[in-house]
């Protein structure tokens, strides 16, 4: 290796859809990339894309076909970004880089959707061999190309090196309006605005936050689908009519990327059948696992993320297509109550408000989950900055995120978003409609589990007394599990001698 060869700023491993676009985004921002993929065709593809877009005189992306060749092309200490599938491939590549001679002060950044506990383990496993850092990326292929939302975590030393790189390529927000700044041209990177990339905390925390982002994404998507379903079934609206409603909603408080793309989807027709595209897509939802991880973690830390979990279950239920086809013939439901044309507008308004209030609850659950996990893991999380980096670039980006940012500006230690004056006021204003929409759907037999679970969460959270007192008595009855009393010191445990003829209340601890 000659000094001349070692001229690239960043090594990039994994040139699939996300990797290729991240590499090109880095190149747009002036970084020279040494690019590697086990599939040599992918290396050729990124070179071809770069040849089309490179307006400078020198090559921005240098091809590599061996790990040693990649290391030889990088300036030291090496900075290597991985965009490869989560799980075993990450350790496989790390092992190959160790064999190729990576050093203790070199940095490897995993940008895949890794399970956060794997990240914690990896950081320990590779300590002393190289610096294992992670950055969870949201935004899909367009986000990766023109500005994603980035959730980095790990060693602060590595962060100091990566920060300017991530700030350069991340989506940017206008600090005055909180709105995303548009970057659609490859040769004009955005150099102004607040970057959607902030250091989240110690190893694992960035992937945890991204996992919850995806949990909220699941809820957001499911709730839009429920709004669609009620309009389609109860109001007998066509996909195009619903697209028009979604477009209107996208101009108000429900403005979001997911709302925008849902309208676009509903406007699309299938070439072959001439039917609305949505009607030829099989109603079985896929999932790669991040929503499930969120629900599992919520159960583990005792965070009631019911709407997020419900959205994962809704996907599972959708996959039982054969069983549903049989059940549709056997299981009776109610007749759909016809709606007068004059009542359409008010029902649509109710569905709007159900979506809005449920969305507030889903975000409240997501942030509450991060808060409980952060407490357990000792992560010093800044919730305001998470809301800030989700304002642009990521899949759940929405006008709404600015309101969450404002809420954390008012109180950085906010226990629950629902307690913020703005959100409490919004729900108070819209809850009647929220309840009406769920009532209509329930009477018509249209499932709206995410809306209903969000409302049940809201009603449970605002209830000073829940029937958990009866539940505690049941537990004590059959298992002597004890209970606390409302009128005695917290922590003091009592048991009733239920099985004896003469029942007595005993103070047990
Ligand atoms: C993002 C997305 C991204 C990916 C999900 C899809 O933030 O860019 O969330 O991570 O699209 O993994 O997940 P499912 O396949 O589970 O829907």
mmCIF file of N, CA and C in Angstrom, residues 384 400-415 417 419-426:
data_model
loop_
_atom_site.group_PDB
_atom_site.id
_atom_site.type_symbol
_atom_site.label_atom_id
_atom_site.label_comp_id
_atom_site.label_asym_id
_atom_site.label_seq_id
_atom_site.Cartn_x
_atom_site.Cartn_y
_atom_site.Cartn_z
ATOM 1 N N UNK A 384 -36.446 15.944 23.903
ATOM 2 C CA UNK A 384 -36.670 17.055 22.970
ATOM 3 C C UNK A 384 -35.863 16.846 21.697
ATOM 4 N N UNK A 400 -46.796 17.551 13.158
ATOM 5 C CA UNK A 400 -47.037 17.188 14.529
ATOM 6 C C UNK A 400 -45.778 17.091 15.423
ATOM 7 N N UNK A 401 -44.650 16.649 14.821
ATOM 8 C CA UNK A 401 -43.421 16.481 15.597
ATOM 9 C C UNK A 401 -42.932 17.807 16.169
ATOM 10 N N UNK A 402 -43.245 18.909 15.486
ATOM 11 C CA UNK A 402 -42.845 20.212 16.022
ATOM 12 C C UNK A 402 -43.585 20.474 17.339
ATOM 13 N N UNK A 403 -44.834 20.031 17.422
ATOM 14 C CA UNK A 403 -45.616 20.210 18.652
ATOM 15 C C UNK A 403 -45.006 19.388 19.788
ATOM 16 N N UNK A 404 -44.479 18.223 19.439
ATOM 17 C CA UNK A 404 -43.836 17.396 20.477
ATOM 18 C C UNK A 404 -42.536 18.076 20.923
ATOM 19 N N UNK A 405 -41.798 18.615 19.923
ATOM 20 C CA UNK A 405 -40.579 19.365 20.255
ATOM 21 C C UNK A 405 -40.931 20.508 21.213
ATOM 22 N N UNK A 406 -42.003 21.240 20.901
ATOM 23 C CA UNK A 406 -42.418 22.371 21.750
ATOM 24 C C UNK A 406 -42.764 21.884 23.162
ATOM 25 N N UNK A 407 -43.437 20.721 23.222
ATOM 26 C CA UNK A 407 -43.838 20.186 24.534
ATOM 27 C C UNK A 407 -42.595 19.918 25.390
ATOM 28 N N UNK A 408 -41.552 19.321 24.781
ATOM 29 C CA UNK A 408 -40.337 19.040 25.554
ATOM 30 C C UNK A 408 -39.538 20.310 25.819
ATOM 31 N N UNK A 409 -39.715 21.336 24.996
ATOM 32 C CA UNK A 409 -39.093 22.633 25.300
ATOM 33 C C UNK A 409 -39.736 23.232 26.552
ATOM 34 N N UNK A 410 -41.056 23.019 26.678
ATOM 35 C CA UNK A 410 -41.759 23.543 27.866
ATOM 36 C C UNK A 410 -41.337 22.767 29.106
ATOM 37 N N UNK A 411 -41.158 21.442 28.949
ATOM 38 C CA UNK A 411 -40.787 20.615 30.108
ATOM 39 C C UNK A 411 -39.952 19.435 29.621
ATOM 40 N N UNK A 412 -38.623 19.533 29.825
ATOM 41 C CA UNK A 412 -37.737 18.498 29.277
ATOM 42 C C UNK A 412 -37.939 17.167 30.012
ATOM 43 N N UNK A 413 -38.580 17.196 31.174
ATOM 44 C CA UNK A 413 -38.759 15.976 31.959
ATOM 45 C C UNK A 413 -40.216 15.492 31.936
ATOM 46 N N UNK A 414 -40.932 15.912 30.896
ATOM 47 C CA UNK A 414 -42.357 15.574 30.779
ATOM 48 C C UNK A 414 -42.585 14.068 30.957
ATOM 49 N N UNK A 415 -43.467 13.710 31.898
ATOM 50 C CA UNK A 415 -43.692 12.281 32.196
ATOM 51 C C UNK A 415 -44.456 11.577 31.089
ATOM 52 N N UNK A 417 -46.616 12.645 27.249
ATOM 53 C CA UNK A 417 -47.028 13.706 26.300
ATOM 54 C C UNK A 417 -48.457 14.171 26.555
ATOM 55 N N UNK A 419 -49.850 14.782 29.160
ATOM 56 C CA UNK A 419 -49.941 15.758 30.249
ATOM 57 C C UNK A 419 -49.516 17.154 29.795
ATOM 58 N N UNK A 420 -48.954 17.246 28.598
ATOM 59 C CA UNK A 420 -48.580 18.566 28.078
ATOM 60 C C UNK A 420 -49.849 19.363 27.784
ATOM 61 N N UNK A 421 -49.812 20.645 28.106
ATOM 62 C CA UNK A 421 -51.032 21.470 27.983
ATOM 63 C C UNK A 421 -51.598 21.473 26.560
ATOM 64 N N UNK A 422 -50.720 21.491 25.554
ATOM 65 C CA UNK A 422 -51.201 21.535 24.166
ATOM 66 C C UNK A 422 -51.939 20.244 23.822
ATOM 67 N N UNK A 423 -51.277 19.094 24.104
ATOM 68 C CA UNK A 423 -51.887 17.817 23.728
ATOM 69 C C UNK A 423 -53.126 17.513 24.570
ATOM 70 N N UNK A 424 -53.079 17.862 25.861
ATOM 71 C CA UNK A 424 -54.269 17.650 26.713
ATOM 72 C C UNK A 424 -55.441 18.450 26.135
ATOM 73 N N UNK A 425 -55.153 19.679 25.692
ATOM 74 C CA UNK A 425 -56.197 20.537 25.126
ATOM 75 C C UNK A 425 -56.723 19.985 23.808
ATOM 76 N N UNK A 426 -55.826 19.490 22.978
ATOM 77 C CA UNK A 426 -56.244 18.933 21.682
ATOM 78 C C UNK A 426 -57.162 17.729 21.884
#
